[in-house]
Amino acid sequence: MIKLAVLDVDGTITSRDRRISTASVEALRKAQDSGLITSLVSGNVLPVMYGLKVFVGINGPVFGENGGIMLQGDETKAFFSKEAPGRFVTEMSVTTSVRPILTNRWRETSMSFVMDQADVEKVREAAGKKDIEVVDSGYSWHALNPGQNKGFAVDVLAGIYGLDFSEILVCGDSDNDLSMFEKPVVRATVDNGTESLKSKSDYVSDLGFGDGVVDILKHFSLI
């Protein structure tokens, strides 16, 4: 029986243009009314996740920075430091097209950036030498500490609630979500999900974005 649903935000509970899907919000609220615990895990910053938790009405903890920091109730907990990711992005901005993005001013455990496609391999190679993980969310690149990923957040949630992985549903759309799908959980993706996620999913919706989330909740009898 699924007791907890862990969802990505951008491309999952949003539309293509990043507007929150009201259909997915209503579905999540209905599922929560039936006893489901929900959590959001995003590469975005904690102030954004706080707003989503309050205004969407998420009843479980929310995570920013790819699992790097958590808001549970009125308490925040940072699991990593932004020192090494910050140093890496600063160095890369001198020698490549790497450009830090606005939300870095609110980041506590990671750094995000954009870059020209021509520099992707160079930056990835440099990251490997510096023991930094770089991932592409589809909206920006993220420089992370080793072990900092959404799968880490799933582990934290399993511990908080004392759940078996079989009681946890994860849902995402991009390769940034792969670490969640590598856990022995119940996995589902929307129609706009990457092929990597689809190949690991227990259920792939025929619908995309927020409409796909509604379909997934129905498929698993959560609404």
PDB file of C-alpha atoms in Angstrom:
ATOM      1  CA  MET A   1       0.000   0.000   0.000  1.00  0.00           C
ATOM      2  CA  ILE A   2       1.379   3.399  -0.994  1.00  0.00           C
ATOM      3  CA  LYS A   3       1.554   5.753   1.984  1.00  0.00           C
ATOM      4  CA  LEU A   4       3.878   8.475   0.662  1.00  0.00           C
ATOM      5  CA  ALA A   5       4.176  10.167  -2.733  1.00  0.00           C
ATOM      6  CA  VAL A   6       7.379  12.054  -3.561  1.00  0.00           C
ATOM      7  CA  LEU A   7       7.081  14.355  -6.563  1.00  0.00           C
ATOM      8  CA  ASP A   8       9.314  16.558  -8.636  1.00  0.00           C
ATOM      9  CA  VAL A   9       7.984  20.051  -9.427  1.00  0.00           C
ATOM     10  CA  ASP A  10       9.052  21.479 -12.809  1.00  0.00           C
ATOM     11  CA  GLY A  11       7.639  19.414 -15.668  1.00  0.00           C
ATOM     12  CA  THR A  12       5.764  17.174 -13.236  1.00  0.00           C
ATOM     13  CA  ILE A  13       3.177  19.219 -11.340  1.00  0.00           C
ATOM     14  CA  THR A  14       3.571  22.111 -13.774  1.00  0.00           C
ATOM     15  CA  SER A  15       2.704  22.709 -17.402  1.00  0.00           C
ATOM     16  CA  ARG A  16       5.341  23.022 -20.114  1.00  0.00           C
ATOM     17  CA  ASP A  17       5.718  26.741 -19.358  1.00  0.00           C
ATOM     18  CA  ARG A  18       6.284  26.046 -15.631  1.00  0.00           C
ATOM     19  CA  ARG A  19       2.851  27.200 -14.487  1.00  0.00           C
ATOM     20  CA  ILE A  20       1.514  25.114 -11.624  1.00  0.00           C
ATOM     21  CA  SER A  21      -1.104  22.647 -12.815  1.00  0.00           C
ATOM     22  CA  THR A  22      -4.286  23.334 -10.872  1.00  0.00           C
ATOM     23  CA  ALA A  23      -5.522  19.858 -11.774  1.00  0.00           C
ATOM     24  CA  SER A  24      -2.525  18.239 -10.089  1.00  0.00           C
ATOM     25  CA  VAL A  25      -2.931  20.470  -7.036  1.00  0.00           C
ATOM     26  CA  GLU A  26      -6.566  19.472  -6.605  1.00  0.00           C
ATOM     27  CA  ALA A  27      -5.659  15.812  -7.075  1.00  0.00           C
ATOM     28  CA  LEU A  28      -2.880  15.961  -4.492  1.00  0.00           C
ATOM     29  CA  ARG A  29      -5.195  17.632  -1.995  1.00  0.00           C
ATOM     30  CA  LYS A  30      -7.801  14.945  -2.570  1.00  0.00           C
ATOM     31  CA  ALA A  31      -5.193  12.205  -2.096  1.00  0.00           C
ATOM     32  CA  GLN A  32      -4.016  13.830   1.124  1.00  0.00           C
ATOM     33  CA  ASP A  33      -7.590  13.976   2.396  1.00  0.00           C
ATOM     34  CA  SER A  34      -7.643  10.205   1.924  1.00  0.00           C
ATOM     35  CA  GLY A  35      -4.527   9.764   4.064  1.00  0.00           C
ATOM     36  CA  LEU A  36      -1.626  10.039   1.611  1.00  0.00           C
ATOM     37  CA  ILE A  37       1.499  11.873   2.728  1.00  0.00           C
ATOM     38  CA  THR A  38       2.982  14.012  -0.042  1.00  0.00           C
ATOM     39  CA  SER A  39       6.413  15.566  -0.421  1.00  0.00           C
ATOM     40  CA  LEU A  40       8.013  17.733  -3.106  1.00  0.00           C
ATOM     41  CA  VAL A  41      11.683  17.407  -4.069  1.00  0.00           C
ATOM     42  CA  SER A  42      13.105  19.992  -6.454  1.00  0.00           C
ATOM     43  CA  GLY A  43      16.331  21.547  -7.632  1.00  0.00           C
ATOM     44  CA  ASN A  44      14.828  24.905  -6.770  1.00  0.00           C
ATOM     45  CA  VAL A  45      15.598  26.888  -3.626  1.00  0.00           C
ATOM     46  CA  LEU A  46      13.963  26.548  -0.216  1.00  0.00           C
ATOM     47  CA  PRO A  47      12.028  29.855  -0.361  1.00  0.00           C
ATOM     48  CA  VAL A  48      10.266  28.563  -3.487  1.00  0.00           C
ATOM     49  CA  MET A  49       9.605  25.215  -1.830  1.00  0.00           C
ATOM     50  CA  TYR A  50       8.227  26.981   1.245  1.00  0.00           C
ATOM     51  CA  GLY A  51       5.778  28.866  -0.976  1.00  0.00           C
ATOM     52  CA  LEU A  52       4.694  25.666  -2.690  1.00  0.00           C
ATOM     53  CA  LYS A  53       4.246  23.842   0.608  1.00  0.00           C
ATOM     54  CA  VAL A  54       2.024  26.609   1.968  1.00  0.00           C
ATOM     55  CA  PHE A  55      -0.008  27.546  -1.085  1.00  0.00           C
ATOM     56  CA  VAL A  56      -0.372  24.079  -2.611  1.00  0.00           C
ATOM     57  CA  GLY A  57      -0.968  22.597   0.840  1.00  0.00           C
ATOM     58  CA  ILE A  58       1.707  19.877   0.919  1.00  0.00           C
ATOM     59  CA  ASN A  59       1.385  17.916   4.183  1.00  0.00           C
ATOM     60  CA  GLY A  60       4.887  16.395   4.291  1.00  0.00           C
ATOM     61  CA  PRO A  61       8.406  17.806   4.261  1.00  0.00           C
ATOM     62  CA  VAL A  62       9.658  19.560   1.122  1.00  0.00           C
ATOM     63  CA  PHE A  63      13.212  19.551  -0.195  1.00  0.00           C
ATOM     64  CA  GLY A  64      15.132  22.123  -2.194  1.00  0.00           C
ATOM     65  CA  GLU A  65      18.446  21.952  -4.015  1.00  0.00           C
ATOM     66  CA  ASN A  66      18.037  18.330  -5.121  1.00  0.00           C
ATOM     67  CA  GLY A  67      17.646  17.017  -1.592  1.00  0.00           C
ATOM     68  CA  GLY A  68      20.284  19.280  -0.100  1.00  0.00           C
ATOM     69  CA  ILE A  69      17.972  21.082   2.304  1.00  0.00           C
ATOM     70  CA  MET A  70      14.646  20.178   3.916  1.00  0.00           C
ATOM     71  CA  LEU A  71      11.733  22.073   5.412  1.00  0.00           C
ATOM     72  CA  GLN A  72       9.797  19.990   7.941  1.00  0.00           C
ATOM     73  CA  GLY A  73       7.137  21.876   9.834  1.00  0.00           C
ATOM     74  CA  ASP A  74       8.781  25.144  10.841  1.00  0.00           C
ATOM     75  CA  GLU A  75      12.288  23.670  10.930  1.00  0.00           C
ATOM     76  CA  THR A  76      14.889  23.626   8.177  1.00  0.00           C
ATOM     77  CA  LYS A  77      17.806  21.235   7.893  1.00  0.00           C
ATOM     78  CA  ALA A  78      20.734  21.546   5.489  1.00  0.00           C
ATOM     79  CA  PHE A  79      22.444  18.223   4.786  1.00  0.00           C
ATOM     80  CA  PHE A  80      25.342  19.588   2.725  1.00  0.00           C
ATOM     81  CA  SER A  81      27.462  22.728   2.287  1.00  0.00           C
ATOM     82  CA  LYS A  82      27.628  25.017  -0.745  1.00  0.00           C
ATOM     83  CA  GLU A  83      31.349  25.713  -0.267  1.00  0.00           C
ATOM     84  CA  ALA A  84      32.722  23.234  -2.816  1.00  0.00           C
ATOM     85  CA  PRO A  85      29.943  23.722  -5.417  1.00  0.00           C
ATOM     86  CA  GLY A  86      30.332  27.499  -5.086  1.00  0.00           C
ATOM     87  CA  ARG A  87      34.072  27.331  -5.596  1.00  0.00           C
ATOM     88  CA  PHE A  88      33.618  25.087  -8.632  1.00  0.00           C
ATOM     89  CA  VAL A  89      31.091  27.373 -10.339  1.00  0.00           C
ATOM     90  CA  THR A  90      33.275  30.415  -9.671  1.00  0.00           C
ATOM     91  CA  GLU A  91      36.302  28.694 -11.225  1.00  0.00           C
ATOM     92  CA  MET A  92      34.342  27.460 -14.242  1.00  0.00           C
ATOM     93  CA  SER A  93      32.881  30.926 -14.869  1.00  0.00           C
ATOM     94  CA  VAL A  94      36.434  32.180 -15.488  1.00  0.00           C
ATOM     95  CA  THR A  95      37.485  29.517 -18.002  1.00  0.00           C
ATOM     96  CA  THR A  96      34.167  28.545 -19.659  1.00  0.00           C
ATOM     97  CA  SER A  97      30.758  29.970 -20.574  1.00  0.00           C
ATOM     98  CA  VAL A  98      29.354  28.956 -17.149  1.00  0.00           C
ATOM     99  CA  ARG A  99      27.058  31.707 -15.839  1.00  0.00           C
ATOM    100  CA  PRO A 100      25.567  31.552 -12.311  1.00  0.00           C
ATOM    101  CA  ILE A 101      21.805  32.119 -12.104  1.00  0.00           C
ATOM    102  CA  LEU A 102      19.676  34.446  -9.983  1.00  0.00           C
ATOM    103  CA  THR A 103      18.502  31.887  -7.426  1.00  0.00           C
ATOM    104  CA  ASN A 104      22.043  31.209  -6.203  1.00  0.00           C
ATOM    105  CA  ARG A 105      21.585  34.084  -3.759  1.00  0.00           C
ATOM    106  CA  TRP A 106      19.194  31.832  -1.822  1.00  0.00           C
ATOM    107  CA  ARG A 107      21.077  28.553  -2.149  1.00  0.00           C
ATOM    108  CA  GLU A 108      22.612  26.983   0.946  1.00  0.00           C
ATOM    109  CA  THR A 109      23.931  23.603  -0.262  1.00  0.00           C
ATOM    110  CA  SER A 110      24.563  23.873  -4.014  1.00  0.00           C
ATOM    111  CA  MET A 111      25.008  26.240  -6.945  1.00  0.00           C
ATOM    112  CA  SER A 112      23.191  26.471 -10.269  1.00  0.00           C
ATOM    113  CA  PHE A 113      24.313  27.768 -13.614  1.00  0.00           C
ATOM    114  CA  VAL A 114      23.728  27.837 -17.339  1.00  0.00           C
ATOM    115  CA  MET A 115      26.335  27.302 -20.026  1.00  0.00           C
ATOM    116  CA  ASP A 116      26.795  26.918 -23.755  1.00  0.00           C
ATOM    117  CA  GLN A 117      26.389  23.394 -25.104  1.00  0.00           C
ATOM    118  CA  ALA A 118      29.961  23.468 -26.368  1.00  0.00           C
ATOM    119  CA  ASP A 119      31.291  23.533 -22.798  1.00  0.00           C
ATOM    120  CA  VAL A 120      29.200  20.695 -21.359  1.00  0.00           C
ATOM    121  CA  GLU A 121      31.810  17.966 -21.660  1.00  0.00           C
ATOM    122  CA  LYS A 122      34.596  20.244 -20.428  1.00  0.00           C
ATOM    123  CA  VAL A 123      32.597  21.180 -17.333  1.00  0.00           C
ATOM    124  CA  ARG A 124      31.629  17.571 -16.659  1.00  0.00           C
ATOM    125  CA  GLU A 125      35.264  16.483 -16.914  1.00  0.00           C
ATOM    126  CA  ALA A 126      36.358  19.243 -14.534  1.00  0.00           C
ATOM    127  CA  ALA A 127      33.596  18.328 -12.096  1.00  0.00           C
ATOM    128  CA  GLY A 128      34.818  14.730 -11.981  1.00  0.00           C
ATOM    129  CA  LYS A 129      38.286  15.911 -11.039  1.00  0.00           C
ATOM    130  CA  LYS A 130      36.907  18.198  -8.320  1.00  0.00           C
ATOM    131  CA  ASP A 131      34.549  15.538  -6.863  1.00  0.00           C
ATOM    132  CA  ILE A 132      31.523  17.627  -7.821  1.00  0.00           C
ATOM    133  CA  GLU A 133      28.371  16.188  -9.359  1.00  0.00           C
ATOM    134  CA  VAL A 134      26.772  18.216 -12.147  1.00  0.00           C
ATOM    135  CA  VAL A 135      23.235  17.434 -13.295  1.00  0.00           C
ATOM    136  CA  ASP A 136      20.927  18.988 -15.840  1.00  0.00           C
ATOM    137  CA  SER A 137      17.351  19.600 -14.668  1.00  0.00           C
ATOM    138  CA  GLY A 138      16.238  20.753 -18.092  1.00  0.00           C
ATOM    139  CA  TYR A 139      15.976  24.295 -16.772  1.00  0.00           C
ATOM    140  CA  SER A 140      19.499  24.826 -15.421  1.00  0.00           C
ATOM    141  CA  TRP A 141      22.614  22.914 -14.403  1.00  0.00           C
ATOM    142  CA  HIS A 142      23.266  22.102 -10.757  1.00  0.00           C
ATOM    143  CA  ALA A 143      26.650  21.715  -9.058  1.00  0.00           C
ATOM    144  CA  LEU A 144      26.164  19.332  -6.142  1.00  0.00           C
ATOM    145  CA  ASN A 145      28.120  17.570  -3.439  1.00  0.00           C
ATOM    146  CA  PRO A 146      28.718  13.808  -3.735  1.00  0.00           C
ATOM    147  CA  GLY A 147      25.581  11.983  -2.619  1.00  0.00           C
ATOM    148  CA  GLN A 148      23.392  15.062  -2.915  1.00  0.00           C
ATOM    149  CA  ASN A 149      20.430  14.000  -5.017  1.00  0.00           C
ATOM    150  CA  LYS A 150      16.709  13.352  -4.872  1.00  0.00           C
ATOM    151  CA  GLY A 151      17.268   9.721  -3.964  1.00  0.00           C
ATOM    152  CA  PHE A 152      18.930  10.959  -0.782  1.00  0.00           C
ATOM    153  CA  ALA A 153      15.704  12.815   0.033  1.00  0.00           C
ATOM    154  CA  VAL A 154      13.713   9.599  -0.444  1.00  0.00           C
ATOM    155  CA  ASP A 155      16.003   7.881   2.077  1.00  0.00           C
ATOM    156  CA  VAL A 156      15.441  10.711   4.565  1.00  0.00           C
ATOM    157  CA  LEU A 157      11.672  10.507   4.144  1.00  0.00           C
ATOM    158  CA  ALA A 158      11.650   6.728   4.559  1.00  0.00           C
ATOM    159  CA  GLY A 159      13.479   7.204   7.845  1.00  0.00           C
ATOM    160  CA  ILE A 160      11.201   9.974   9.092  1.00  0.00           C
ATOM    161  CA  TYR A 161       8.039   7.955   8.520  1.00  0.00           C
ATOM    162  CA  GLY A 162       9.444   4.472   9.123  1.00  0.00           C
ATOM    163  CA  LEU A 163       8.310   3.290   5.682  1.00  0.00           C
ATOM    164  CA  ASP A 164       9.432   0.444   3.467  1.00  0.00           C
ATOM    165  CA  PHE A 165      10.412   1.559  -0.029  1.00  0.00           C
ATOM    166  CA  SER A 166       7.459  -0.442  -1.358  1.00  0.00           C
ATOM    167  CA  GLU A 167       5.166   2.056   0.412  1.00  0.00           C
ATOM    168  CA  ILE A 168       6.664   5.038  -1.435  1.00  0.00           C
ATOM    169  CA  LEU A 169       5.635   6.321  -4.875  1.00  0.00           C
ATOM    170  CA  VAL A 170       8.068   8.589  -6.737  1.00  0.00           C
ATOM    171  CA  CYS A 171       7.135  10.674  -9.736  1.00  0.00           C
ATOM    172  CA  GLY A 172       9.302  12.858 -11.963  1.00  0.00           C
ATOM    173  CA  ASP A 173      10.008  13.795 -15.555  1.00  0.00           C
ATOM    174  CA  SER A 174      13.736  14.392 -16.094  1.00  0.00           C
ATOM    175  CA  ASP A 175      17.039  12.596 -15.623  1.00  0.00           C
ATOM    176  CA  ASN A 176      17.529  14.827 -12.593  1.00  0.00           C
ATOM    177  CA  ASP A 177      14.995  12.487 -10.964  1.00  0.00           C
ATOM    178  CA  LEU A 178      16.827   9.253 -11.794  1.00  0.00           C
ATOM    179  CA  SER A 179      18.288   8.842  -8.311  1.00  0.00           C
ATOM    180  CA  MET A 180      14.745   8.434  -6.946  1.00  0.00           C
ATOM    181  CA  PHE A 181      13.944   5.845  -9.603  1.00  0.00           C
ATOM    182  CA  GLU A 182      17.017   3.820  -8.652  1.00  0.00           C
ATOM    183  CA  LYS A 183      15.472   3.105  -5.244  1.00  0.00           C
ATOM    184  CA  PRO A 184      13.261  -0.011  -4.833  1.00  0.00           C
ATOM    185  CA  VAL A 185      10.166   2.192  -4.693  1.00  0.00           C
ATOM    186  CA  VAL A 186       7.038   2.384  -6.850  1.00  0.00           C
ATOM    187  CA  ARG A 187       8.014   4.494  -9.872  1.00  0.00           C
ATOM    188  CA  ALA A 188       5.860   6.484 -12.276  1.00  0.00           C
ATOM    189  CA  THR A 189       6.461   9.145 -14.872  1.00  0.00           C
ATOM    190  CA  VAL A 190       4.401  11.421 -17.067  1.00  0.00           C
ATOM    191  CA  ASP A 191       4.264  11.305 -20.856  1.00  0.00           C
ATOM    192  CA  ASN A 192       6.904  14.050 -21.120  1.00  0.00           C
ATOM    193  CA  GLY A 193       9.291  12.025 -18.957  1.00  0.00           C
ATOM    194  CA  THR A 194      12.671  11.068 -20.353  1.00  0.00           C
ATOM    195  CA  GLU A 195      13.269   7.646 -21.846  1.00  0.00           C
ATOM    196  CA  SER A 196      15.596   6.858 -18.943  1.00  0.00           C
ATOM    197  CA  LEU A 197      12.752   7.340 -16.472  1.00  0.00           C
ATOM    198  CA  LYS A 198      10.218   5.532 -18.623  1.00  0.00           C
ATOM    199  CA  SER A 199      12.485   2.487 -18.815  1.00  0.00           C
ATOM    200  CA  LYS A 200      12.608   2.314 -14.999  1.00  0.00           C
ATOM    201  CA  SER A 201       8.933   3.111 -14.339  1.00  0.00           C
ATOM    202  CA  ASP A 202       6.245   0.771 -13.089  1.00  0.00           C
ATOM    203  CA  TYR A 203       3.700   3.020 -14.785  1.00  0.00           C
ATOM    204  CA  VAL A 204       4.010   5.572 -17.589  1.00  0.00           C
ATOM    205  CA  SER A 205       1.064   7.900 -18.052  1.00  0.00           C
ATOM    206  CA  ASP A 206      -0.249   8.669 -21.528  1.00  0.00           C
ATOM    207  CA  LEU A 207      -0.775  12.221 -20.297  1.00  0.00           C
ATOM    208  CA  GLY A 208       1.892  14.845 -19.781  1.00  0.00           C
ATOM    209  CA  PHE A 209       2.823  17.251 -17.015  1.00  0.00           C
ATOM    210  CA  GLY A 210       0.202  17.895 -14.282  1.00  0.00           C
ATOM    211  CA  ASP A 211      -2.498  15.937 -16.104  1.00  0.00           C
ATOM    212  CA  GLY A 212      -0.158  12.960 -16.016  1.00  0.00           C
ATOM    213  CA  VAL A 213       0.159  13.271 -12.235  1.00  0.00           C
ATOM    214  CA  VAL A 214      -3.628  13.146 -11.899  1.00  0.00           C
ATOM    215  CA  ASP A 215      -3.652  10.014 -14.043  1.00  0.00           C
ATOM    216  CA  ILE A 216      -0.880   8.425 -11.967  1.00  0.00           C
ATOM    217  CA  LEU A 217      -2.722   9.055  -8.696  1.00  0.00           C
ATOM    218  CA  LYS A 218      -5.823   7.466 -10.208  1.00  0.00           C
ATOM    219  CA  HIS A 219      -3.849   4.497 -11.552  1.00  0.00           C
ATOM    220  CA  PHE A 220      -2.551   3.674  -8.066  1.00  0.00           C
ATOM    221  CA  SER A 221      -6.012   4.222  -6.524  1.00  0.00           C
ATOM    222  CA  LEU A 222      -4.799   7.178  -4.468  1.00  0.00           C
ATOM    223  CA  ILE A 223      -7.753   9.295  -5.572  1.00  0.00           C
TER     224      ILE A 223
END
